Short mmCIF file of C-alpha atoms (C1' of nucleotides) in Angstrom, two decimals:
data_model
loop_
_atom_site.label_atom_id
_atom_site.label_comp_id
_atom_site.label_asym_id
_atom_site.label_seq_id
_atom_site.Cartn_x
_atom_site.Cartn_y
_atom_site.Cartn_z
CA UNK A 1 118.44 71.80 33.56
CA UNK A 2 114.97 73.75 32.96
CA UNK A 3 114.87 76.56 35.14
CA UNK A 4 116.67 79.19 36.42
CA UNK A 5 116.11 82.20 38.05
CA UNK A 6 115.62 85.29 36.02
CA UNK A 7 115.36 88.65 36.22
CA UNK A 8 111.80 88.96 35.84
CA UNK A 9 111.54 86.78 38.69
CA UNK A 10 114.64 88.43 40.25
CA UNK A 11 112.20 91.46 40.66
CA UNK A 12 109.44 90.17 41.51
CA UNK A 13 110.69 88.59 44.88
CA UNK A 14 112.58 91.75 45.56
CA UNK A 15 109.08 93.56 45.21
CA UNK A 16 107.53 90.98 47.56
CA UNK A 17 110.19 91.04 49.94
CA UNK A 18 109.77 94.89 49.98
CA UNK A 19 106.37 94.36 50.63
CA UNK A 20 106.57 92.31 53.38
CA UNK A 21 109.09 94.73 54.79
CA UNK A 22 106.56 97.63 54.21
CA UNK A 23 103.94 95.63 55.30
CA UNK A 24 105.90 94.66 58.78
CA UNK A 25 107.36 98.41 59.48
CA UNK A 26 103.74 100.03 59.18
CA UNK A 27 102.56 97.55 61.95
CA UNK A 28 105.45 98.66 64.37
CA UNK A 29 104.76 102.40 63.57
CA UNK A 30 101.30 101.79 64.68
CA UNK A 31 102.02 99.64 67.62
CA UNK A 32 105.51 98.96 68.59
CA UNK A 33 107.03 95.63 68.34
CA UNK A 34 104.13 93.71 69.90
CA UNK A 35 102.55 94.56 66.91
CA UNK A 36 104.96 93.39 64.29
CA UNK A 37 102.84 89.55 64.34
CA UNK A 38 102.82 86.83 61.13
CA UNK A 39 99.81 86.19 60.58
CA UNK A 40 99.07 90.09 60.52
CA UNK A 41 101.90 90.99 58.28
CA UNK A 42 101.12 88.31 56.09
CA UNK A 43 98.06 89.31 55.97
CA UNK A 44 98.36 92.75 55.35
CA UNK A 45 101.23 91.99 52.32
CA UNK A 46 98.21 90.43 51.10
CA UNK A 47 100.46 86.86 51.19
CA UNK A 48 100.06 83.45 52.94
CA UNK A 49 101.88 82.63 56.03
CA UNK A 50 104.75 80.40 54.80
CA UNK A 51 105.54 82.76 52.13
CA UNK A 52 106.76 85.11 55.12
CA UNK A 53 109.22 82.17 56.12
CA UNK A 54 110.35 81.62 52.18
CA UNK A 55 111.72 85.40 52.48
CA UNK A 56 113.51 85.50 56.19
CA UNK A 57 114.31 83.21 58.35
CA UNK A 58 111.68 83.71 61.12
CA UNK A 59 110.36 86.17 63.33
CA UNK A 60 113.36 87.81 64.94
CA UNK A 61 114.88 88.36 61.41
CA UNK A 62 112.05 90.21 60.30
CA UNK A 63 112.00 92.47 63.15
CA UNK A 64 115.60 92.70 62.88
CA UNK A 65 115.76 94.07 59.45
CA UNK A 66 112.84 96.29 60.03
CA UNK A 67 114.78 97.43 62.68
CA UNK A 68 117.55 98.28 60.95
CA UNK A 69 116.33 100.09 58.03
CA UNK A 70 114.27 102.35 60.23
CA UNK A 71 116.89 103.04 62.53
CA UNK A 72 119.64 103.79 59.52
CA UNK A 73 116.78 105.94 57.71
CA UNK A 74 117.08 107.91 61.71
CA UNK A 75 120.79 108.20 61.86
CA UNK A 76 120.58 109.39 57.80
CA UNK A 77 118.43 112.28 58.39
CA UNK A 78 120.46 113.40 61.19
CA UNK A 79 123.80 113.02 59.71
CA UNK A 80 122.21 114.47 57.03
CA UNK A 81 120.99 117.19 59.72
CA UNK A 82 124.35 117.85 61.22
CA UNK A 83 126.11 118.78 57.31
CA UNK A 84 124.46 122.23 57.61
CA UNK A 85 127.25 124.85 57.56
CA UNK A 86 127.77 126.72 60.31
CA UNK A 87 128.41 126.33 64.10
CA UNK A 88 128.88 123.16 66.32
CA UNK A 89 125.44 124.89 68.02
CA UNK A 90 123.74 125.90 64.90
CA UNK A 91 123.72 122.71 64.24
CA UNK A 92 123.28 120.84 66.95
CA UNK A 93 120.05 122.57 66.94
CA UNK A 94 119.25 121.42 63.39
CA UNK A 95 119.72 117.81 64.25
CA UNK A 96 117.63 118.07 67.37
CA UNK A 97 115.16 119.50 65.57
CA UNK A 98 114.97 117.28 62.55
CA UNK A 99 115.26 114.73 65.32
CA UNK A 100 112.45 116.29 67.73
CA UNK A 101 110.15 116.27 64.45
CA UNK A 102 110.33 112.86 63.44
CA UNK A 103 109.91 111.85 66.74
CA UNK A 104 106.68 113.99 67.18
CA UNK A 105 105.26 112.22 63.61
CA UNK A 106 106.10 109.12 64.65
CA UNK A 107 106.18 108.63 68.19
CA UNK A 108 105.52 104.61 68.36
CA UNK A 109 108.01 104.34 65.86
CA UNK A 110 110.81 106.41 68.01
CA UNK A 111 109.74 104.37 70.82
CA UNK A 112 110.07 101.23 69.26
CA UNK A 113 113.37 102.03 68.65
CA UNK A 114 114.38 103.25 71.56
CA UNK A 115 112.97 100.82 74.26
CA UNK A 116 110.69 98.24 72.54
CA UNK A 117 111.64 94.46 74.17
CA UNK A 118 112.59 92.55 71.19
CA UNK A 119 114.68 89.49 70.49
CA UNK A 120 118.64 90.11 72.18
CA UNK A 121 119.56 89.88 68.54
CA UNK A 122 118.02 93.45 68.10
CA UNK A 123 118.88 94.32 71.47
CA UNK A 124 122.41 94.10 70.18
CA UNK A 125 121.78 96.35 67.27
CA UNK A 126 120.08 98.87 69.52
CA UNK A 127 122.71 99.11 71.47
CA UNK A 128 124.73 99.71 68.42
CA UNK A 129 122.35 102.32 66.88
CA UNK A 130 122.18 104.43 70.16
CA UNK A 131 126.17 104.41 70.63
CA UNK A 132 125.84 105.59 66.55
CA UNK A 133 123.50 108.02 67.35
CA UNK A 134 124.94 109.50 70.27
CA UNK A 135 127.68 109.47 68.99
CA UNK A 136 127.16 112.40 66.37
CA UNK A 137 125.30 114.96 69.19
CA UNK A 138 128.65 113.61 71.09
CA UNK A 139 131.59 115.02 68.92
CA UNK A 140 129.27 117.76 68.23
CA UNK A 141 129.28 118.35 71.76
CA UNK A 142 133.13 118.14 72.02
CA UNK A 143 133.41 120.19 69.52
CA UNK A 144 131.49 123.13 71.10
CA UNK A 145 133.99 122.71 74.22
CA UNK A 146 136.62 123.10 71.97
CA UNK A 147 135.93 125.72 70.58
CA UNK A 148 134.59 127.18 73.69
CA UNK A 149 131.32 127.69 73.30
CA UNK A 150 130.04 125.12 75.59
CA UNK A 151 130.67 124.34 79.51
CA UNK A 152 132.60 121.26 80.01
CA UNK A 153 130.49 117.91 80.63
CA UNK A 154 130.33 114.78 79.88
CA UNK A 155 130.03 114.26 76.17
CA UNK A 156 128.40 111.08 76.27
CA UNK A 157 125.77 110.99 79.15
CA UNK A 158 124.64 114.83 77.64
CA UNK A 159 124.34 113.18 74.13
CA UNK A 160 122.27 110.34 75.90
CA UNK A 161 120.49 112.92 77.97
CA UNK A 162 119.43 114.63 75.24
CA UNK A 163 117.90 111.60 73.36
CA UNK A 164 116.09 111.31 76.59
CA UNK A 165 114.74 114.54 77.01
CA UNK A 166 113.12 114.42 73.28
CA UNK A 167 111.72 111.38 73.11
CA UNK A 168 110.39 111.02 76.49
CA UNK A 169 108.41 114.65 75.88
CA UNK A 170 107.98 113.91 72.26
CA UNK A 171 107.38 110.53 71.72
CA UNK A 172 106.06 109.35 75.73
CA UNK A 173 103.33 107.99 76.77
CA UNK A 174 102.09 110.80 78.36
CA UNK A 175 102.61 113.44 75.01
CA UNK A 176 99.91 115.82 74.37
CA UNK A 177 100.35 119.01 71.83
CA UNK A 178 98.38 121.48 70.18
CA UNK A 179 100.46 122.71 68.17
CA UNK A 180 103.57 120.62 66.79
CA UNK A 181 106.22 123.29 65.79
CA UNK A 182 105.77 125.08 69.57
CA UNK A 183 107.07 121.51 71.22
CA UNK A 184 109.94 121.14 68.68
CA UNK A 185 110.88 124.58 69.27
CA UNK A 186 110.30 124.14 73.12
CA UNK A 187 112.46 121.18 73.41
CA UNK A 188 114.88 122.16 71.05
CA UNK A 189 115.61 125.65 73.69
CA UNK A 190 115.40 122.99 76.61
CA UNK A 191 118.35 120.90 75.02
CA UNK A 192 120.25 123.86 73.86
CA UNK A 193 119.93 125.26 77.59
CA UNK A 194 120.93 122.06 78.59
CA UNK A 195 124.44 121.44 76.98
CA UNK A 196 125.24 125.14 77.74
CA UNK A 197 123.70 126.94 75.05
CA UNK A 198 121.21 128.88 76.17
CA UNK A 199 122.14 132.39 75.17
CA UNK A 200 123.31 131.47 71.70
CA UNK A 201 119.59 130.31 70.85
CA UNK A 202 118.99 131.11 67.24
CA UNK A 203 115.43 132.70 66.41
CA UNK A 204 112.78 130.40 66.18
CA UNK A 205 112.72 130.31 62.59
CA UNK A 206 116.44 129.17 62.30
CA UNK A 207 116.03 125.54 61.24
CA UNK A 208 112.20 125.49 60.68
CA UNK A 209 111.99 124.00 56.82
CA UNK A 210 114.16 121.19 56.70
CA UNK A 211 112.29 118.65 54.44
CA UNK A 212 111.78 115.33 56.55
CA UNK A 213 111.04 112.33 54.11
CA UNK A 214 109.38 109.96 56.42
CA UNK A 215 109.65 107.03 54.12
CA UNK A 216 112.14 107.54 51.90
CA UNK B 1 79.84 76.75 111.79
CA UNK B 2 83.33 75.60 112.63
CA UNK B 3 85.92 77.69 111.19
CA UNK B 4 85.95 81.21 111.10
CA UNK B 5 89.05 83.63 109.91
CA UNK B 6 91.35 84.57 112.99
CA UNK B 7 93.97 87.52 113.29
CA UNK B 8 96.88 84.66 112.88
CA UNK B 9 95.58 83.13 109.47
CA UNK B 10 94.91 86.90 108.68
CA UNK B 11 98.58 87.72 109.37
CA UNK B 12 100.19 84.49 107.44
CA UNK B 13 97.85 85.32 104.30
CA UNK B 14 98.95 89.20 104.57
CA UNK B 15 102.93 88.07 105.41
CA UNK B 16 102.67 85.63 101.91
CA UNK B 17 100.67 88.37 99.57
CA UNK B 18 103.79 90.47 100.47
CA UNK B 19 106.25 87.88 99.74
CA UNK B 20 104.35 87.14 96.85
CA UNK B 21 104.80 90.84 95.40
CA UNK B 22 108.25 90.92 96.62
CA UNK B 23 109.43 88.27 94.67
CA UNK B 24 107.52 90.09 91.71
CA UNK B 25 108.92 92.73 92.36
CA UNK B 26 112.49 91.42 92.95
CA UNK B 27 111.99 89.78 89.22
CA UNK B 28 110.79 92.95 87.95
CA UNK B 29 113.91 95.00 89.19
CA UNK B 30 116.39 92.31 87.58
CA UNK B 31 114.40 91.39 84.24
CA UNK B 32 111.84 94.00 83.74
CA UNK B 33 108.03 93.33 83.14
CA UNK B 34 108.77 90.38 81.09
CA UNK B 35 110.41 88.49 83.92
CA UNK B 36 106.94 88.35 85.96
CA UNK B 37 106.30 85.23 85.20
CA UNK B 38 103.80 82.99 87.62
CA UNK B 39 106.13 79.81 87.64
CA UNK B 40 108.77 81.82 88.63
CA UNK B 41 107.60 84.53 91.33
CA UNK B 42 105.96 81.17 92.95
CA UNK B 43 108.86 78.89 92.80
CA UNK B 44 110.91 82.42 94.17
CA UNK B 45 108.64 82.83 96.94
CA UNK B 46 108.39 79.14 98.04
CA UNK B 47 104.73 78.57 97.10
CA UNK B 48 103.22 76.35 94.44
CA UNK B 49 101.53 78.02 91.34
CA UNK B 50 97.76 77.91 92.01
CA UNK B 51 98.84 79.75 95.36
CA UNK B 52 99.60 82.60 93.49
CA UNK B 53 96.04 82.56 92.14
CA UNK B 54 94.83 82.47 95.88
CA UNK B 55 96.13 86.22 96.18
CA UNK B 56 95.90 87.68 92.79
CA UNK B 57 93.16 87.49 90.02
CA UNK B 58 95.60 86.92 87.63
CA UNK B 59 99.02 88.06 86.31
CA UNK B 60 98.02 91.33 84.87
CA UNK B 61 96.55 91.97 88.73
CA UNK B 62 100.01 91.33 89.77
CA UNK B 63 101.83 93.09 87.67
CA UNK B 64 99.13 96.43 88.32
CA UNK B 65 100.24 95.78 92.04
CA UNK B 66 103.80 96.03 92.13
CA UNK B 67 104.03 98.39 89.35
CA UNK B 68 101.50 100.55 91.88
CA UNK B 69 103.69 99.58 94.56
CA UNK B 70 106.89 100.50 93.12
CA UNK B 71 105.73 103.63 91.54
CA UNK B 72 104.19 105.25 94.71
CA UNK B 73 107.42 104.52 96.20
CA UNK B 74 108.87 106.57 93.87
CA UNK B 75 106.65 109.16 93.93
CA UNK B 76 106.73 109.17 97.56
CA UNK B 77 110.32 109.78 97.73
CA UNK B 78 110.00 112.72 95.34
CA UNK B 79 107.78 114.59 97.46
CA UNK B 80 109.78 113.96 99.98
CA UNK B 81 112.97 115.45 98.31
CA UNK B 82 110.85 117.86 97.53
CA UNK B 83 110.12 118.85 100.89
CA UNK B 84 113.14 120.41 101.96
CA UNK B 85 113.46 123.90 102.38
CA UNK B 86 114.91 126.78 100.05
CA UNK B 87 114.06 128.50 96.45
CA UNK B 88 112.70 126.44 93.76
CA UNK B 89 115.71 125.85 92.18
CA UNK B 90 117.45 124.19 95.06
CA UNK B 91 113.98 121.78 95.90
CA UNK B 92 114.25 121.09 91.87
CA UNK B 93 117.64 120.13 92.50
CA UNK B 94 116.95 117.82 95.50
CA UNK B 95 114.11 116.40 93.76
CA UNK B 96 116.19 115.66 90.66
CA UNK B 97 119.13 114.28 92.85
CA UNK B 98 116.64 111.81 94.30
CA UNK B 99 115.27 111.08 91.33
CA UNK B 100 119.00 110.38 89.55
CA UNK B 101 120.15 107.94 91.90
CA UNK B 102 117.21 105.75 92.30
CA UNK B 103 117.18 105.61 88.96
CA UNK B 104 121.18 104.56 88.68
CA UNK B 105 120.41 101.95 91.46
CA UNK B 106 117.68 100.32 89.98
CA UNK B 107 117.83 101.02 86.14
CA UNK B 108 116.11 98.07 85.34
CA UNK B 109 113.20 99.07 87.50
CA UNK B 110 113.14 102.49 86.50
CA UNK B 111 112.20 101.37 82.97
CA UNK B 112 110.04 99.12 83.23
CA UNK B 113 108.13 101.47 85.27
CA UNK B 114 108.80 104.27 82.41
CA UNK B 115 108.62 102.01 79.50
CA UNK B 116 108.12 98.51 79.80
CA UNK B 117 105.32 97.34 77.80
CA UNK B 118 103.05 95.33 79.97
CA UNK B 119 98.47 95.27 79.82
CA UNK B 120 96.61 97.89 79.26
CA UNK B 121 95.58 98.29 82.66
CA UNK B 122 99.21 99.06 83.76
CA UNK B 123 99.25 101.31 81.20
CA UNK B 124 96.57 103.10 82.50
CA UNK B 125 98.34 103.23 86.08
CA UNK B 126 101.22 104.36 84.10
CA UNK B 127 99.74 107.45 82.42
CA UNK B 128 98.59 108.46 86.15
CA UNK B 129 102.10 107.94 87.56
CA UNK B 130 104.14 109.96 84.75
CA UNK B 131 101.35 112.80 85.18
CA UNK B 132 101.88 112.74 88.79
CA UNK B 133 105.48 112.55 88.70
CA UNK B 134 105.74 115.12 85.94
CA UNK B 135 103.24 117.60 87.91
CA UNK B 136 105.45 117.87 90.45
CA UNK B 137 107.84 118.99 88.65
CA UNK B 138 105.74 121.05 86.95
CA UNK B 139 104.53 122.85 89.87
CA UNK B 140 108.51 123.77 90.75
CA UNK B 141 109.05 125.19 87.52
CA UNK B 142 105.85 126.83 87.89
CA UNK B 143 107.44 128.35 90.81
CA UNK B 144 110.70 129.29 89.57
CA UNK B 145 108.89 131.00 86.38
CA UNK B 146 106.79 133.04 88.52
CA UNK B 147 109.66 134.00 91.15
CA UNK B 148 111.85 134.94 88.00
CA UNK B 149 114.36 132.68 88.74
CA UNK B 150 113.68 130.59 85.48
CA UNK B 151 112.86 131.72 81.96
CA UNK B 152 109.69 131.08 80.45
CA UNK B 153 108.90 127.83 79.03
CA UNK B 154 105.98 125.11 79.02
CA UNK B 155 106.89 123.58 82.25
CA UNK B 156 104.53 120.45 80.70
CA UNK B 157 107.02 119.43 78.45
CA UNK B 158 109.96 120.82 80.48
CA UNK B 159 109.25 118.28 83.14
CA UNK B 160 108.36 115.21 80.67
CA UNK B 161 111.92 116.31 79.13
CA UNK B 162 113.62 116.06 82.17
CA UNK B 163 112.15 112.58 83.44
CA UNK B 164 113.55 111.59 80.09
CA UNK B 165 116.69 113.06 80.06
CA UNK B 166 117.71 111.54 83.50
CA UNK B 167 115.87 107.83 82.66
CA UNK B 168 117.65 107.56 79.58
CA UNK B 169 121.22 108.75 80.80
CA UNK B 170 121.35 106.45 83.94
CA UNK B 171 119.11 104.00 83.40
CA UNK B 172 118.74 103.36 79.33
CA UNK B 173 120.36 100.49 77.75
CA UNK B 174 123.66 102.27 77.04
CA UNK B 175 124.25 103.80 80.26
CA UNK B 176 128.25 102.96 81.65
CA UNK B 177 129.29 104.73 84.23
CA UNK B 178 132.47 104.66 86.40
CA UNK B 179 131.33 106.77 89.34
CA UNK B 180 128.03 107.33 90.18
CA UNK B 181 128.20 110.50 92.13
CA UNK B 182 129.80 111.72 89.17
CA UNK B 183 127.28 110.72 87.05
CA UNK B 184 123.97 111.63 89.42
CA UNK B 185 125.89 114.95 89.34
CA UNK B 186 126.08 115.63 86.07
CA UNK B 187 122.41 115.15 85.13
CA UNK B 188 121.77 117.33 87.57
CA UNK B 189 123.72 120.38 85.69
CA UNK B 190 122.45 119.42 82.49
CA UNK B 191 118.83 118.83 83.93
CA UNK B 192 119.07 122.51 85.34
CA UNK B 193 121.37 124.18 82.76
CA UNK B 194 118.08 122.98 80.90
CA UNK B 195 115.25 124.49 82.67
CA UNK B 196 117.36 127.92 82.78
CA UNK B 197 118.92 127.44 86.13
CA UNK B 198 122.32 126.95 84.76
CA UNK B 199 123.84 129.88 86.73
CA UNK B 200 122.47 128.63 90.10
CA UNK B 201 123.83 125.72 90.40
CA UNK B 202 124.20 125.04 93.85
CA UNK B 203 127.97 123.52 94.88
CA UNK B 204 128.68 120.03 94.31
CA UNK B 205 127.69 118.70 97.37
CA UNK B 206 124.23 120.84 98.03
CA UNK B 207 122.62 117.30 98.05
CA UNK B 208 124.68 114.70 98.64
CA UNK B 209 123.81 112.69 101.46
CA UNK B 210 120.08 112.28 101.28
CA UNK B 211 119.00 108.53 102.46
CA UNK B 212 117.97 106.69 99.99
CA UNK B 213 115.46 104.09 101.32
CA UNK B 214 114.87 101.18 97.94
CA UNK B 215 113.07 99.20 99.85
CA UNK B 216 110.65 100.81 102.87
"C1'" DA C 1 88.33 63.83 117.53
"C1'" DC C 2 85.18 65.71 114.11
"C1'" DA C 3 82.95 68.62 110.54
"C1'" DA C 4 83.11 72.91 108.20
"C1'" DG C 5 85.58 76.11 105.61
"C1'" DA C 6 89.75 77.55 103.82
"C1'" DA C 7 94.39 77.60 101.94
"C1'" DG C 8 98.05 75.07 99.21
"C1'" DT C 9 99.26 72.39 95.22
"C1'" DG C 10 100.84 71.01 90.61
"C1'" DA C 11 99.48 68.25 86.74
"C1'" DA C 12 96.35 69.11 83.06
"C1'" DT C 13 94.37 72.42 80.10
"C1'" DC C 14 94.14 76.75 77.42
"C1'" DA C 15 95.51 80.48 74.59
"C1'" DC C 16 98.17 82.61 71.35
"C1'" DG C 17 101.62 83.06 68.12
"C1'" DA C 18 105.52 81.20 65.68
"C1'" DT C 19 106.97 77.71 62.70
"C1'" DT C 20 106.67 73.71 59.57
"C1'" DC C 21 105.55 71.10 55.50
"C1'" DA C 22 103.08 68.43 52.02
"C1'" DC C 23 100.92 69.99 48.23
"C1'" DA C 24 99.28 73.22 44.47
"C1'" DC C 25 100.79 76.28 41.22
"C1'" DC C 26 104.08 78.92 38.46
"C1'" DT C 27 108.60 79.66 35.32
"C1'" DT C 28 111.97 78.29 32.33
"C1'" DG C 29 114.74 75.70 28.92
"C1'" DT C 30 114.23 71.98 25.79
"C1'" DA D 1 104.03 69.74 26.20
"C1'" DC D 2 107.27 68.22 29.59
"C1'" DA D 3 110.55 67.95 33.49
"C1'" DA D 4 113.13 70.49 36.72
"C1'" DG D 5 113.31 73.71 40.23
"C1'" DG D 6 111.15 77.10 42.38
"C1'" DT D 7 107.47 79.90 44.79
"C1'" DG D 8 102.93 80.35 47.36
"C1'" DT D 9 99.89 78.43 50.79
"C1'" DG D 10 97.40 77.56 55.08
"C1'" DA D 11 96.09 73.81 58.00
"C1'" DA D 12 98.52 71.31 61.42
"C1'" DT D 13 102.01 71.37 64.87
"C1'" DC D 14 105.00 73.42 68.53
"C1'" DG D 15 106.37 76.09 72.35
"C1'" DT D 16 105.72 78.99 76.05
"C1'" DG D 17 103.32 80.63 79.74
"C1'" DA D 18 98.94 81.67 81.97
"C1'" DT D 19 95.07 79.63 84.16
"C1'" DT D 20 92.15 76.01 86.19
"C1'" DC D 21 90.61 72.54 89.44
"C1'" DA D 22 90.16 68.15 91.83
"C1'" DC D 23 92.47 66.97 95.63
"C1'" DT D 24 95.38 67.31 99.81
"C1'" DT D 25 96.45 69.63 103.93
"C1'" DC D 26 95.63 72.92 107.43
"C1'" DT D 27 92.56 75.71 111.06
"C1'" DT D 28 89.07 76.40 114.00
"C1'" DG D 29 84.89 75.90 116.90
"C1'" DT D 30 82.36 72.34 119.09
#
DNA sequence: ACAAGAAGTGAATCACGATTCACACCTTGT
DNA sequence: ACAAGGTGTGAATCGTGATTCACTTCTTGT
């Protein structure tokens, strides 16, 4: 026996693999799924081709992973977004917002996420990050009917409703803003209006300086 | 000269375009944008693959045409819900109605024309349809703001937020649904509780039996 | 029935990425 | 310095559809 894997090298492929991951997600921020190719990756990792296939096992991996550490970075913030103290609307509002902002600085991203065509293996985990993510706005949602402060509705199509509603005006195709903070704040009152909320808006300045770490 | 065009060939080339695009199409509504393939749509509609060629420059042509075809449909049958008589709010609420249940019927359809990642030049068409769609709107809300009847907001991104809120809840990948009256229903409540007509909500069955034609 | 002008066809060809793999180049323990 | 066991590489190969085109089969006016 003469060689065996140490942690020096350990590292290293860790760093490469990271880089290849980095490398991968900055192509699908810039142009969806489409864009997460190979040769371009490689490429842009500043590594051959086969080295790509040394660190997962092919295409659909790749996007698969990518897809999952962008999508639990999502869910993160807006767990992280729903802790605030204070009521089920209060902070509903602060994870639509935080949600409504990363959406606005990274609209391909969001839509990647949300509707991009990719293998059925993430197909499945979309459909397991959306039930995750609707989820939260859901029991925060039943909450608010406990308690009374929202009209009864459907928990789940609102919480899916409301995912709409933001990325479509956010993140779409057609979105066009001058001035970012006015279309959070817009779409934040639409969503608030529509679960029932519409009188209890807070100012405008209730959730305005949550710190969004885009890559972290 | 011994062969010149007559009004019979005319008709049998006009009768197989159509069946051409309606076999598209039909692929389109079960599998999205990706399911246009050539082999397919020509082994679908009967006709060998160079046929296909015959009508259409080439697959992105195609795929321009029924995503035209399908969208002014759409559009069509807005306006048309649109048409009927009474305040803003109650129009809105036809319009949305409309809107909702097409969108349950064919949810497959209704993303790939929202989402579906296909050539540029479709996404060019696309642009023009969501602006089109979305002025409509627009203009209602528009209306309503100016009547008094709902609060002020930027009826831009109100109306983008509503095409997303319904296309997502009825027609997004985790949509589930027992009844669809139900479910056409509540969009429509959260879709005005949202643009500040919460309080006007017309009775359950202000727009319930409004003929649907999917295909004409 | 014939020639001109299309329309219909599908096997062959292209295009574009993903994937492989034989080979070059490191790393490590002796 | 050497052998063992990786890691890095990119040209060659595959796979999947789109696209072409030489050829067959109508249609029509004479």
């Amino acid at each position: 026996m003469a060689y065996r894997e140490t942690q020096r090298v350990r590292r290293r492929k860790a760093a490469t693999r990271e880089q290849l991951l980095r490398a991968a997600e900055a192509r699908v921020r810039a142009g969806g799924f489409a864009a997460l190719q190979i040769q371009t990756v490689a490429a842009d990792a500043g590594l051959g081709v086969g080295t790509v296939y040394r660190y997962f096992r092919n295409r659909d991996s790749l996007a698969a992973e990518v897809f999952q550490r962008a999508t639990e970075r999502e869910v993160a913030a807006l767990v992280k977004a729903l802790a605030v103290p204070g009521s089920a609307i209060t902070r509903l509002h602060h994870g639509l917002s935080v949600f409504a902002r990363r959406a606005l600085r990274a609209p391909r991203l969001a839509r990647a996420l949300i509707a991009d065509p990719v293998s059925p293996e993430v197909e499945a985990q979309r459909l397991h990050y959306r039930r995750d993510y609707a989820c939260h706005f859901r029991t925060l949602l039943e909450q608010g009917m406990e308690s009374g402060s929202l009209p009864p509705q459907p928990a789940e199509l609102s919480a899916n409703a409301l995912v709409g509603a933001v990325a479509e005006s956010l993140a779409g195709p057609v979105a066009e803003h001058e001035n970012e903070s006015e279309a959070v704040d817009a779409v934040c009152r639409f969503c608030l209006r529509a679960v029932g909320a519409g009188a209890e808006i807070p100012a405008a300045d209730a959730a305005p300086s949550l710190e969004i770490n885009h890559e972290g």
